[in-house]
XYZ file of C-alpha atoms in Angstrom:
705
model
C 55.123 -114.920 78.131
C 56.828 -111.577 78.584
C 53.972 -109.145 76.851
C 51.342 -110.890 79.232
C 53.487 -110.221 82.140
C 54.075 -106.235 80.883
C 49.802 -106.543 80.155
C 49.631 -107.239 83.844
C 52.013 -104.699 85.122
C 50.543 -102.315 83.298
C 46.888 -102.878 84.782
C 48.080 -102.491 87.935
C 49.816 -99.160 87.318
C 46.531 -97.990 85.937
C 44.399 -99.370 88.545
C 47.051 -97.618 91.484
C 46.814 -94.414 89.552
C 42.888 -94.153 88.530
C 41.261 -96.102 91.572
C 40.082 -98.315 88.971
C 38.790 -101.910 91.373
C 41.593 -104.751 92.163
C 39.047 -106.840 90.853
C 39.772 -106.784 87.569
C 43.175 -108.765 87.513
C 42.635 -110.618 84.749
C 44.923 -110.072 81.004
C 43.289 -107.176 79.365
C 41.508 -108.023 76.851
C 41.518 -111.850 76.801
C 38.933 -112.714 79.646
C 35.365 -111.383 80.639
C 36.099 -110.120 84.166
C 32.793 -108.295 84.806
C 29.235 -108.391 84.024
C 28.574 -107.541 80.523
C 32.296 -107.591 79.681
C 33.305 -104.394 82.324
C 32.429 -101.216 84.514
C 31.711 -99.257 81.204
C 28.641 -102.173 80.172
C 29.725 -102.370 76.432
C 29.300 -106.203 75.637
C 32.522 -105.050 73.820
C 35.450 -107.795 73.390
C 38.776 -106.734 71.652
C 38.924 -110.144 70.697
C 39.816 -110.634 67.332
C 40.617 -114.373 66.001
C 37.114 -115.661 65.513
C 36.361 -113.049 62.641
C 33.755 -112.285 59.783
C 36.319 -113.987 57.578
C 36.075 -117.485 59.410
C 33.425 -117.331 62.174
C 32.090 -120.323 59.669
C 34.089 -122.545 61.104
C 33.144 -122.367 64.512
C 32.330 -125.617 65.866
C 31.503 -126.983 69.787
C 34.086 -126.779 71.771
C 32.340 -128.202 75.101
C 29.209 -128.313 77.010
C 28.515 -127.961 80.878
C 25.351 -129.615 82.454
C 24.291 -127.994 85.814
C 21.802 -130.556 86.382
C 19.728 -127.893 87.241
C 16.782 -127.366 84.628
C 15.128 -124.640 83.918
C 15.694 -120.773 82.430
C 19.169 -119.625 83.024
C 19.768 -115.838 81.962
C 23.420 -115.581 83.265
C 26.557 -113.730 81.415
C 29.190 -115.612 83.155
C 32.339 -114.010 84.125
C 36.139 -115.677 83.142
C 39.043 -114.822 85.122
C 42.587 -115.980 84.717
C 40.837 -118.993 83.070
C 38.258 -119.704 85.157
C 34.451 -119.018 84.355
C 32.022 -118.605 86.980
C 28.264 -119.352 86.759
C 25.426 -119.949 88.216
C 22.353 -122.636 87.645
C 18.558 -122.555 86.930
C 18.551 -123.179 90.957
C 21.315 -120.332 92.072
C 23.966 -123.060 92.662
C 27.474 -120.866 91.312
C 30.250 -123.158 90.093
C 33.669 -122.682 88.718
C 34.788 -124.446 85.272
C 38.332 -124.408 83.050
C 36.973 -122.445 80.965
C 39.307 -123.774 78.321
C 37.469 -127.544 79.005
C 34.713 -126.974 80.814
C 35.529 -129.433 83.376
C 33.987 -128.287 86.894
C 36.665 -126.972 89.613
C 33.895 -126.375 92.199
C 30.154 -125.753 92.731
C 28.663 -124.338 95.866
C 24.640 -125.074 96.540
C 22.905 -123.603 99.888
C 21.475 -126.716 102.004
C 18.076 -126.916 101.827
C 15.090 -126.459 99.085
C 17.279 -124.669 96.190
C 15.881 -121.307 95.241
C 13.447 -120.049 92.149
C 15.376 -117.217 91.746
C 16.862 -115.938 87.876
C 20.234 -114.382 88.311
C 21.625 -112.649 85.406
C 25.213 -113.188 86.822
C 28.284 -112.735 89.387
C 30.546 -110.439 90.731
C 34.471 -111.320 91.112
C 36.431 -109.231 93.599
C 40.026 -109.458 94.888
C 42.737 -107.573 96.946
C 45.894 -110.013 97.035
C 45.532 -113.736 97.697
C 41.704 -112.512 99.036
C 39.623 -113.751 96.143
C 35.610 -113.443 96.400
C 32.720 -114.355 94.450
C 29.299 -112.411 95.316
C 25.705 -113.382 94.443
C 22.248 -112.424 95.573
C 20.028 -115.421 96.858
C 16.870 -114.391 97.999
C 16.700 -111.757 100.038
C 20.547 -111.769 101.390
C 24.169 -110.953 99.069
C 26.620 -113.296 99.754
C 29.960 -114.070 99.251
C 32.452 -117.538 98.590
C 35.885 -117.777 98.220
C 36.761 -118.102 94.567
C 38.833 -120.576 94.902
C 37.246 -123.245 96.743
C 33.440 -122.240 96.553
C 33.224 -122.338 100.421
C 31.371 -119.234 102.374
C 33.661 -116.229 103.436
C 32.404 -116.344 106.998
C 33.757 -112.450 107.622
C 31.379 -111.184 105.294
C 28.689 -109.841 106.699
C 26.773 -112.930 109.375
C 28.371 -116.177 108.281
C 28.857 -115.293 104.275
C 25.329 -113.259 103.734
C 24.309 -109.629 104.523
C 20.867 -109.240 104.248
C 18.985 -106.640 101.105
C 17.165 -104.999 102.927
C 19.380 -103.038 105.094
C 18.901 -99.824 104.097
C 15.905 -99.873 102.985
C 14.072 -99.337 106.506
C 10.728 -99.854 108.259
C 9.556 -99.703 105.513
C 10.173 -102.769 103.861
C 9.052 -105.126 106.782
C 8.584 -108.143 105.467
C 8.003 -107.455 102.581
C 9.439 -108.935 98.957
C 13.036 -107.865 98.322
C 15.896 -109.586 96.308
C 18.033 -108.831 93.060
C 18.329 -110.583 90.112
C 20.897 -108.844 88.580
C 24.906 -108.328 90.672
C 26.217 -105.785 91.383
C 28.729 -103.288 90.529
C 32.025 -102.412 91.690
C 34.556 -99.531 92.912
C 36.898 -100.039 95.300
C 35.582 -102.571 97.858
C 32.362 -100.774 97.513
C 29.319 -102.743 95.568
C 26.500 -100.991 94.777
C 23.165 -103.310 94.739
C 20.065 -103.093 92.337
C 16.755 -104.829 93.843
C 13.957 -106.218 92.751
C 10.365 -105.500 94.756
C 6.962 -105.848 93.842
C 4.576 -104.035 91.196
C 1.374 -103.683 93.598
C 0.925 -101.385 96.580
C 2.687 -103.602 98.791
C 5.900 -102.755 97.093
C 8.937 -102.210 99.795
C 11.319 -98.867 98.264
C 14.135 -99.293 95.918
C 16.866 -97.451 97.845
C 20.075 -97.951 95.844
C 22.162 -99.256 98.873
C 26.236 -99.610 98.401
C 27.448 -102.268 100.438
C 31.681 -102.990 101.882
C 32.764 -105.687 100.001
C 35.058 -106.990 102.640
C 32.826 -106.718 106.298
C 29.263 -106.798 104.012
C 28.368 -103.428 105.979
C 26.092 -101.816 104.293
C 27.973 -97.971 103.752
C 25.522 -95.529 101.940
C 21.875 -95.360 100.443
C 20.185 -92.873 98.161
C 16.232 -92.499 98.315
C 15.078 -92.745 95.204
C 11.306 -91.884 96.958
C 13.002 -88.587 98.628
C 12.172 -87.823 102.377
C 10.887 -84.279 103.557
C 13.980 -82.360 102.862
C 15.546 -83.630 100.310
C 15.561 -82.629 96.606
C 12.485 -84.095 94.759
C 10.507 -84.737 98.089
C 7.952 -81.836 96.536
C 7.369 -84.235 92.908
C 5.243 -86.802 94.750
C 2.271 -86.448 97.352
C 3.133 -85.552 100.739
C 4.176 -88.209 102.999
C 4.468 -90.704 99.377
C 7.996 -91.822 101.447
C 6.148 -93.817 104.024
C 2.238 -94.161 102.004
C 1.976 -98.418 102.522
C 0.095 -97.356 99.266
C 3.633 -96.883 97.410
C 6.747 -97.889 96.840
C 9.558 -99.440 94.470
C 11.168 -96.617 91.989
C 13.954 -99.246 92.362
C 17.242 -100.314 90.150
C 16.762 -103.741 89.214
C 18.570 -103.463 85.749
C 21.839 -103.019 87.171
C 24.523 -100.205 86.585
C 27.199 -98.874 85.177
C 30.034 -96.897 86.646
C 32.860 -94.806 85.585
C 35.471 -95.340 87.392
C 37.995 -92.582 86.816
C 35.736 -89.927 87.628
C 33.899 -91.832 90.609
C 30.372 -92.013 89.125
C 27.859 -94.631 88.457
C 25.280 -94.309 86.621
C 21.657 -95.899 87.681
C 18.695 -96.777 85.962
C 15.575 -96.887 88.076
C 12.286 -98.243 87.390
C 8.443 -97.284 87.779
C 7.093 -95.825 91.458
C 4.278 -98.710 92.406
C 1.971 -99.620 91.903
C 2.469 -99.468 88.587
C -0.704 -98.434 86.624
C -2.463 -96.190 89.531
C -0.629 -92.708 90.551
C -3.474 -91.737 92.788
C -1.399 -92.068 95.829
C 1.693 -90.586 94.378
C 0.814 -87.443 92.428
C 3.690 -85.608 90.818
C 6.431 -86.650 88.602
C 7.822 -88.929 90.792
C 11.562 -88.275 90.771
C 13.909 -90.798 91.148
C 11.395 -93.475 89.296
C 12.334 -93.121 85.803
C 15.587 -91.627 85.573
C 18.900 -92.485 84.880
C 20.899 -90.976 88.226
C 24.550 -89.798 88.485
C 25.706 -90.771 91.474
C 29.178 -90.037 93.749
C 30.113 -93.581 93.709
C 31.872 -93.090 97.076
C 29.206 -91.432 98.853
C 25.935 -91.714 96.875
C 25.272 -87.986 96.772
C 23.454 -87.053 93.544
C 25.317 -85.494 90.731
C 22.359 -85.186 87.979
C 19.607 -87.336 86.738
C 16.974 -86.881 83.559
C 13.668 -88.506 83.991
C 12.735 -90.395 81.038
C 9.034 -91.373 81.756
C 7.026 -88.930 84.352
C 4.587 -90.183 86.921
C 4.965 -93.462 85.179
C 1.164 -95.410 83.942
C 2.758 -98.067 81.981
C 5.535 -100.129 84.041
C 8.214 -98.500 81.942
C 11.167 -99.259 83.785
C 14.606 -97.614 82.421
C 15.257 -102.192 81.604
C 19.127 -102.551 81.200
C 21.994 -101.447 82.338
C 23.437 -98.091 80.463
C 25.993 -97.337 78.306
C 29.462 -95.809 78.849
C 30.746 -94.448 75.169
C 32.656 -91.876 73.967
C 31.724 -90.399 70.833
C 32.463 -87.611 68.425
C 30.910 -84.535 67.882
C 32.636 -81.990 65.239
C 35.921 -82.994 65.936
C 35.841 -83.414 69.519
C 35.645 -86.728 71.389
C 33.017 -86.744 74.507
C 32.426 -89.339 77.009
C 28.590 -89.796 77.178
C 26.100 -92.552 78.803
C 23.298 -93.924 76.442
C 20.276 -95.408 78.102
C 18.011 -97.682 76.453
C 14.275 -98.103 77.020
C 11.303 -100.021 76.708
C 9.502 -97.438 74.408
C 12.386 -98.224 72.189
C 14.381 -94.926 72.644
C 17.430 -94.059 73.116
C 18.643 -91.152 75.512
C 22.071 -89.993 75.060
C 23.688 -87.817 78.050
C 27.561 -85.763 78.606
C 28.788 -88.223 81.317
C 29.508 -85.531 83.293
C 27.434 -82.625 83.076
C 24.000 -84.662 81.937
C 23.274 -82.821 79.349
C 21.494 -83.936 76.604
C 24.037 -84.947 73.174
C 20.704 -85.085 71.011
C 17.414 -82.810 71.308
C 14.529 -83.700 72.882
C 11.100 -82.606 73.208
C 8.144 -82.359 75.519
C 5.453 -83.680 73.808
C 1.812 -83.467 75.218
C 0.035 -86.787 75.755
C -3.625 -87.697 76.526
C -5.159 -87.440 80.058
C -6.256 -89.996 82.321
C -9.711 -90.551 81.985
C -9.786 -92.280 86.029
C -10.706 -90.378 89.022
C -8.165 -89.137 91.886
C -5.830 -90.125 88.832
C -3.211 -86.579 87.817
C -1.283 -88.281 84.647
C 1.079 -86.076 83.339
C 0.311 -83.952 80.405
C 3.781 -83.865 78.284
C 6.520 -86.353 78.017
C 9.933 -86.452 76.636
C 10.756 -88.073 73.525
C 14.238 -87.677 71.668
C 14.369 -86.508 68.151
C 17.509 -88.513 67.408
C 18.650 -91.582 67.340
C 15.397 -92.468 65.881
C 13.405 -95.174 67.202
C 14.775 -98.815 66.992
C 11.406 -99.865 67.921
C 8.171 -99.605 65.831
C 5.758 -96.966 68.713
C 2.126 -96.808 66.443
C -0.002 -99.067 64.411
C -2.453 -98.983 62.234
C -5.320 -101.100 60.342
C -2.542 -101.951 57.925
C 0.112 -103.216 60.319
C -1.900 -106.350 61.525
C -0.701 -109.337 60.089
C -1.206 -110.758 57.029
C -0.712 -114.509 58.100
C -3.513 -114.119 61.035
C -6.156 -116.763 60.049
C -8.652 -114.857 62.338
C -7.485 -111.301 60.710
C -10.844 -110.013 60.637
C -11.553 -110.682 64.675
C -8.228 -108.377 65.238
C -9.331 -105.813 63.109
C -12.564 -105.345 65.034
C -10.593 -105.604 68.102
C -8.134 -103.133 67.098
C -10.904 -100.231 65.685
C -12.253 -100.424 69.430
C -9.359 -100.610 71.322
C -7.320 -97.176 72.239
C -3.772 -96.254 70.851
C -0.727 -94.667 71.659
C 3.086 -94.883 73.012
C 1.268 -92.871 76.322
C -2.514 -93.465 75.950
C -3.212 -93.907 80.121
C -5.355 -96.969 80.708
C -8.560 -97.171 81.729
C -11.576 -99.613 81.826
C -11.519 -100.130 78.351
C -8.551 -101.878 75.489
C -5.593 -99.952 74.854
C -3.090 -101.617 72.782
C 0.259 -101.129 74.435
C 3.407 -100.818 71.456
C 6.247 -101.609 72.233
C 4.767 -103.704 75.117
C 5.051 -104.609 78.713
C 8.628 -106.581 77.599
C 10.224 -103.828 74.928
C 11.149 -102.751 73.358
C 14.706 -103.187 74.993
C 14.666 -105.706 77.938
C 17.271 -106.966 79.919
C 20.004 -107.990 77.851
C 20.536 -104.504 76.809
C 22.743 -102.985 74.190
C 26.566 -103.422 72.826
C 28.440 -101.110 72.018
C 32.178 -100.326 70.322
C 35.099 -98.384 69.964
C 33.714 -96.283 67.471
C 30.467 -95.086 68.980
C 28.374 -97.327 67.780
C 25.169 -99.449 69.239
C 23.710 -102.142 68.841
C 20.430 -103.351 70.087
C 17.664 -105.894 70.110
C 14.437 -105.443 70.201
C 10.812 -107.281 70.772
C 7.979 -105.970 68.260
C 5.096 -107.798 70.361
C 2.055 -105.363 71.242
C -0.088 -106.180 74.190
C -3.906 -105.515 75.289
C -3.731 -103.737 78.342
C -7.086 -102.687 80.464
C -7.280 -101.662 84.233
C -10.419 -103.123 86.570
C -11.501 -101.845 90.030
C -10.138 -103.736 92.452
C -12.131 -105.199 95.082
C -12.622 -104.122 98.462
C -12.127 -106.148 101.617
C -15.660 -106.174 101.908
C -16.395 -107.751 98.290
C -14.613 -110.437 99.079
C -16.193 -110.914 102.796
C -18.202 -114.313 101.405
C -15.110 -116.215 99.285
C -13.606 -119.090 101.568
C -9.975 -117.774 102.857
C -8.492 -119.623 100.146
C -9.959 -118.009 97.142
C -10.038 -114.671 98.697
C -6.676 -115.077 99.180
C -5.981 -116.095 95.292
C -8.842 -112.646 94.526
C -6.187 -111.035 96.098
C -2.847 -112.249 95.146
C -2.797 -114.285 91.936
C -6.289 -113.097 90.410
C -4.808 -110.361 88.148
C -2.015 -112.690 86.072
C -3.689 -116.236 86.541
C -7.469 -115.065 85.669
C -10.662 -115.937 87.427
C -10.886 -119.464 86.319
C -7.113 -119.807 86.923
C -5.937 -121.239 83.081
C -2.861 -118.433 83.131
C -2.508 -116.905 79.764
C 0.404 -119.142 77.780
C 1.148 -116.916 75.321
C 2.061 -114.058 78.286
C 4.430 -116.605 79.788
C 1.869 -117.124 82.958
C 1.436 -121.063 83.313
C -1.977 -122.681 84.315
C -2.901 -123.501 87.554
C -5.479 -125.948 86.482
C -4.646 -129.144 87.987
C -2.129 -128.153 90.047
C -1.834 -131.148 92.073
C -0.726 -133.027 89.689
C 2.439 -131.247 88.533
C 4.127 -129.609 91.558
C 4.617 -131.036 95.065
C 2.759 -129.128 97.461
C 6.410 -127.742 99.214
C 7.361 -127.006 96.183
C 3.855 -124.258 95.318
C 4.167 -123.249 99.445
C 8.436 -121.957 98.453
C 7.016 -120.557 95.150
C 4.478 -118.357 96.672
C 7.043 -116.878 99.385
C 10.068 -116.751 97.266
C 8.471 -115.783 93.219
C 9.509 -117.514 89.719
C 10.855 -116.232 86.955
C 8.281 -113.323 86.546
C 6.433 -113.861 89.460
C 7.201 -111.858 92.606
C 6.881 -113.833 95.661
C 4.466 -113.037 99.119
C 6.470 -113.361 101.977
C 4.687 -111.118 103.938
C 1.823 -113.671 103.773
C 1.608 -115.834 107.815
C 2.708 -119.459 107.126
C -1.006 -120.130 107.799
C -2.311 -117.871 104.778
C 0.554 -119.799 102.882
C -0.958 -123.125 103.852
C -4.619 -121.811 103.484
C -3.890 -120.584 99.615
C -2.622 -123.934 98.536
C -4.835 -125.752 99.817
C -7.379 -123.990 97.999
C -4.960 -124.035 94.162
C -4.470 -128.042 95.521
C -8.728 -127.906 95.427
C -8.278 -129.286 99.241
C -9.506 -126.309 100.948
C -12.054 -127.038 103.723
C -15.213 -124.863 103.447
C -18.392 -125.702 105.825
C -21.280 -123.633 104.265
C -21.587 -121.931 100.773
C -20.433 -118.401 102.551
C -18.145 -117.481 104.943
C -18.649 -113.923 105.877
C -17.293 -113.782 109.282
C -13.923 -114.905 108.264
C -11.340 -111.762 108.563
C -10.107 -110.184 105.795
C -5.745 -111.106 105.854
C -3.395 -109.494 108.054
C -1.453 -108.621 104.900
C -4.291 -106.755 102.634
C -3.507 -103.329 103.793
C -1.464 -102.018 100.920
C -4.357 -100.766 98.414
C -4.628 -99.425 94.882
C -8.312 -98.786 93.658
C -7.173 -100.208 90.271
C -5.405 -103.266 89.059
C -4.221 -104.332 85.171
C -6.652 -107.218 83.794
C -3.831 -109.246 83.240
C -1.247 -109.674 81.202
C -1.996 -110.413 77.709
C -0.627 -110.176 74.683
C -2.358 -109.094 71.233
C -1.859 -112.667 69.263
C -4.093 -114.164 66.432
C -5.422 -117.599 66.547
C -2.702 -119.194 66.927
C -0.241 -117.545 69.179
C 1.494 -115.680 66.378
C 1.552 -111.930 67.005
C -1.553 -110.223 65.498
C 0.651 -107.416 63.690
C 3.098 -107.314 61.094
C 6.654 -108.707 61.235
C 9.482 -107.977 62.549
C 8.574 -109.514 65.679
C 12.153 -109.190 66.781
C 14.609 -107.184 65.061
C 18.382 -106.402 65.223
C 19.203 -102.140 64.919
C 22.781 -100.794 64.360
C 23.194 -96.907 65.218
C 25.764 -94.339 64.998
C 25.664 -92.393 68.610
C 28.211 -90.170 66.898
C 25.291 -88.977 64.245
C 22.448 -90.583 65.846
C 21.802 -92.446 62.257
C 20.430 -96.052 61.889
C 22.969 -98.053 60.048
C 21.217 -101.271 59.267
C 18.152 -102.618 61.049
C 17.069 -107.117 60.198
C 15.243 -109.575 61.371
C 16.310 -111.202 64.494
C 14.931 -115.153 64.681
C 12.141 -117.331 62.787
C 9.500 -119.434 63.344
C 10.784 -122.970 61.353
C 7.092 -123.480 60.702
C 6.255 -120.642 58.876
C 9.607 -120.856 57.419
C 8.983 -124.159 55.818
C 5.325 -122.365 54.483
C 7.881 -119.947 52.262
C 7.332 -116.757 54.775
C 10.324 -114.795 55.099
C 12.258 -114.350 58.416
C 9.476 -113.135 60.710
C 11.839 -112.246 64.324
C 10.567 -113.554 67.699
C 10.216 -112.268 71.088
C 13.593 -112.130 72.358
C 15.234 -111.994 75.597
C 19.057 -111.061 76.636
C 21.837 -109.048 74.949
C 24.177 -109.354 72.580
C 28.489 -109.067 72.339
C 30.220 -107.264 70.184
C 33.742 -108.180 69.440
C 36.796 -106.268 67.254
C 37.083 -109.192 64.637
C 33.637 -107.848 63.009
C 30.923 -109.464 64.593
C 27.527 -109.442 66.727
C 26.894 -112.608 68.739
C 23.539 -113.185 69.830
C 21.698 -116.095 71.106
C 18.045 -114.467 72.851
C 15.314 -116.052 70.409
C 12.827 -117.943 70.866
C 13.905 -120.312 68.007
C 16.509 -121.496 70.072
C 19.802 -120.557 67.457
C 22.724 -119.208 68.351
C 23.558 -116.661 65.700
C 26.655 -114.068 64.035
C 26.190 -111.024 62.231
C 28.147 -108.844 60.426
C 28.500 -105.870 62.859
C 28.896 -103.453 59.767
C 26.341 -104.611 57.510
C 23.834 -106.976 59.989
C 24.620 -109.975 57.061
C 23.847 -113.281 59.553
C 27.239 -115.215 58.870
C 26.643 -117.658 60.912
C 24.030 -119.849 63.071
C 23.494 -123.065 64.871
C 21.296 -124.736 66.944
C 21.210 -125.130 70.960
C 20.484 -127.821 73.099
C 17.986 -125.512 74.454
C 16.771 -121.838 73.600
C 20.037 -119.121 75.585
C 17.574 -116.380 76.824
C 21.592 -114.811 78.046
C 23.967 -112.448 77.492
C 26.752 -114.568 75.493
C 30.484 -114.172 76.985
C 33.470 -114.337 75.063
C 36.971 -114.791 76.194
C 40.988 -116.593 75.688
C 42.122 -119.300 76.816
C 45.496 -120.591 75.571
C 45.917 -118.630 72.586
C 42.119 -119.941 71.671
C 38.804 -117.577 71.572
C 36.001 -119.252 72.653
C 32.188 -118.079 72.906
C 29.766 -119.327 75.788
C 26.464 -119.242 76.108
C 23.891 -120.553 78.868
C 20.993 -122.496 77.413
C 18.050 -123.080 79.875
C 15.578 -122.372 77.718
C 11.836 -122.818 79.104
C 10.278 -119.451 78.861
C 7.956 -118.477 75.960
C 7.367 -122.202 76.557
C 10.388 -123.543 75.162
C 11.658 -126.920 76.170
C 14.044 -126.884 79.581
C 18.076 -127.247 79.448
C 20.755 -127.474 81.462
C 24.077 -126.122 79.774
C 26.189 -123.922 78.915
C 27.837 -124.611 76.030
C 31.428 -122.807 73.922
C 32.359 -122.159 70.540
C 35.465 -122.426 69.264
C 37.501 -122.468 66.046
C 38.860 -126.577 65.419
């Protein structure tokens, strides 16, 4: 008991000396007080009760059913023996972390939100304890002890995520799926916007935790007079066809130095850059900002003039590496393309060589693609970047068909898309995804990766005149929906895009109407549509649109179609065989350990399997995976993430699988680990749903007997 009091006193002293946020009031090492474990986003715990020697004894300790069935990506936080999490419908709850007993639950009145949240923020000053989270376009605050709104925060407990985005945001879709990052009484927020020409700007914003007031804004699309303005077309910052360059993945903060590290995504529209000619700073950058003011300290752009939707997909990891007997504080950023960029945390100097390589030029008229791209020479890529005919799947029944498609397609990590098939590997979902990497104090980074190829092709965007003969509902569908769900509305199950055929028999009308406004999962919302447009679109989707005559040339075009790009993606299509398996040779999902001190890979193994293939004697193939790993001082690496619905523990030194158990539903979330009353627990959210997996609603905790 005396040791715990001493630990709390020591932590308080450290906070006073270096200005660490008072949110971290827990006993050092026993709680999981912040998203991904701490401000360094290391996914690491010093707990060692569960170890390599006893992990096989793990048993389920408790299971909490949220009652809201559907995908959950939440990495729960644990402070003072209380676990805080979110449901699939964005209800916020608090549990006794030792028993799973619900202490309180907060859900806004009215229709449930469909936006998947990856976590929460805990902040405390004296007796003022708050949970901060997002709901649609709002940043909200509730009392951590009761779950009741903090009415003094913003307006009645919420403040707008559009506060610093200016008139360019208007009625555009702006949400946040990842928790903000704390520094003292500042909360720096990530945002998610659409990826088309109608996207809002993705500026970085800092809010006051007490009041909800906007404190500073960093313009990721620079304005006249700001550094980087010259890397865009003139007036791109106010061009209705240009937006985004947002951070949606989350951030890391060095509280001792007062530096926040912000990974940004691509500028919009994703696949056409004719209205944003230039390198496009500060899209696709790792930014180092003065956390108190938002002033830029340094940056590195990982993709110039992005045409592939190569967002930086996860928070960077703050790590200390050893080089020539010296310790260097570093920041490591994983990417969708399978690279790891490593920089000196203070100066921004690369700690491994990065080469600008020549890449193909776009053939599209008006497009000025970058002729070079940066590639780290170390560490080696943790996912495959190239394919040959020998890399096609040996398990495919239609291999000849796949071979013909492969031979007709263009290849290459930086091959610009055009009106032809291009095979993209890693695909649109990485490589690395939002789950990110774990890193331990020895400088070893652990990263899970998707090894799924996608087939991309661009098509001409219909001009408003070409849509004039369509009914109003079909015109809206062709403008906003056809790119993903297709002309026949069949969707693409292998790409997790549902069919809209017979939608009326599967979804109530009011739910579909709300989805159009809010979005769900990877589907963006379209709040800019008028209520009339939404009803007309739903009429069309439900087969209830009343149209007189075969054409409607007199029908005015929707008021919301001002933003325009001449080309658009011809759907999100995975390269799969006739049975829906990846069309390339395994592994289809992998887990890799990389020594950031030397840049060498230590081990690599497949992650996940298909039970039906295993029954046929096929070795573990790996599966697509979403959600990251957790590393512990007990020598373990815990990860769920896989389509097969298993939860696994690996020996982090060797990559050997030590333990696995089947979850009630796939855990597409990063787990957390903590200690209560002397017992270590590991918890993961199990919502399934993604990749066509069965749905669930539970958080499951495991512990030693």
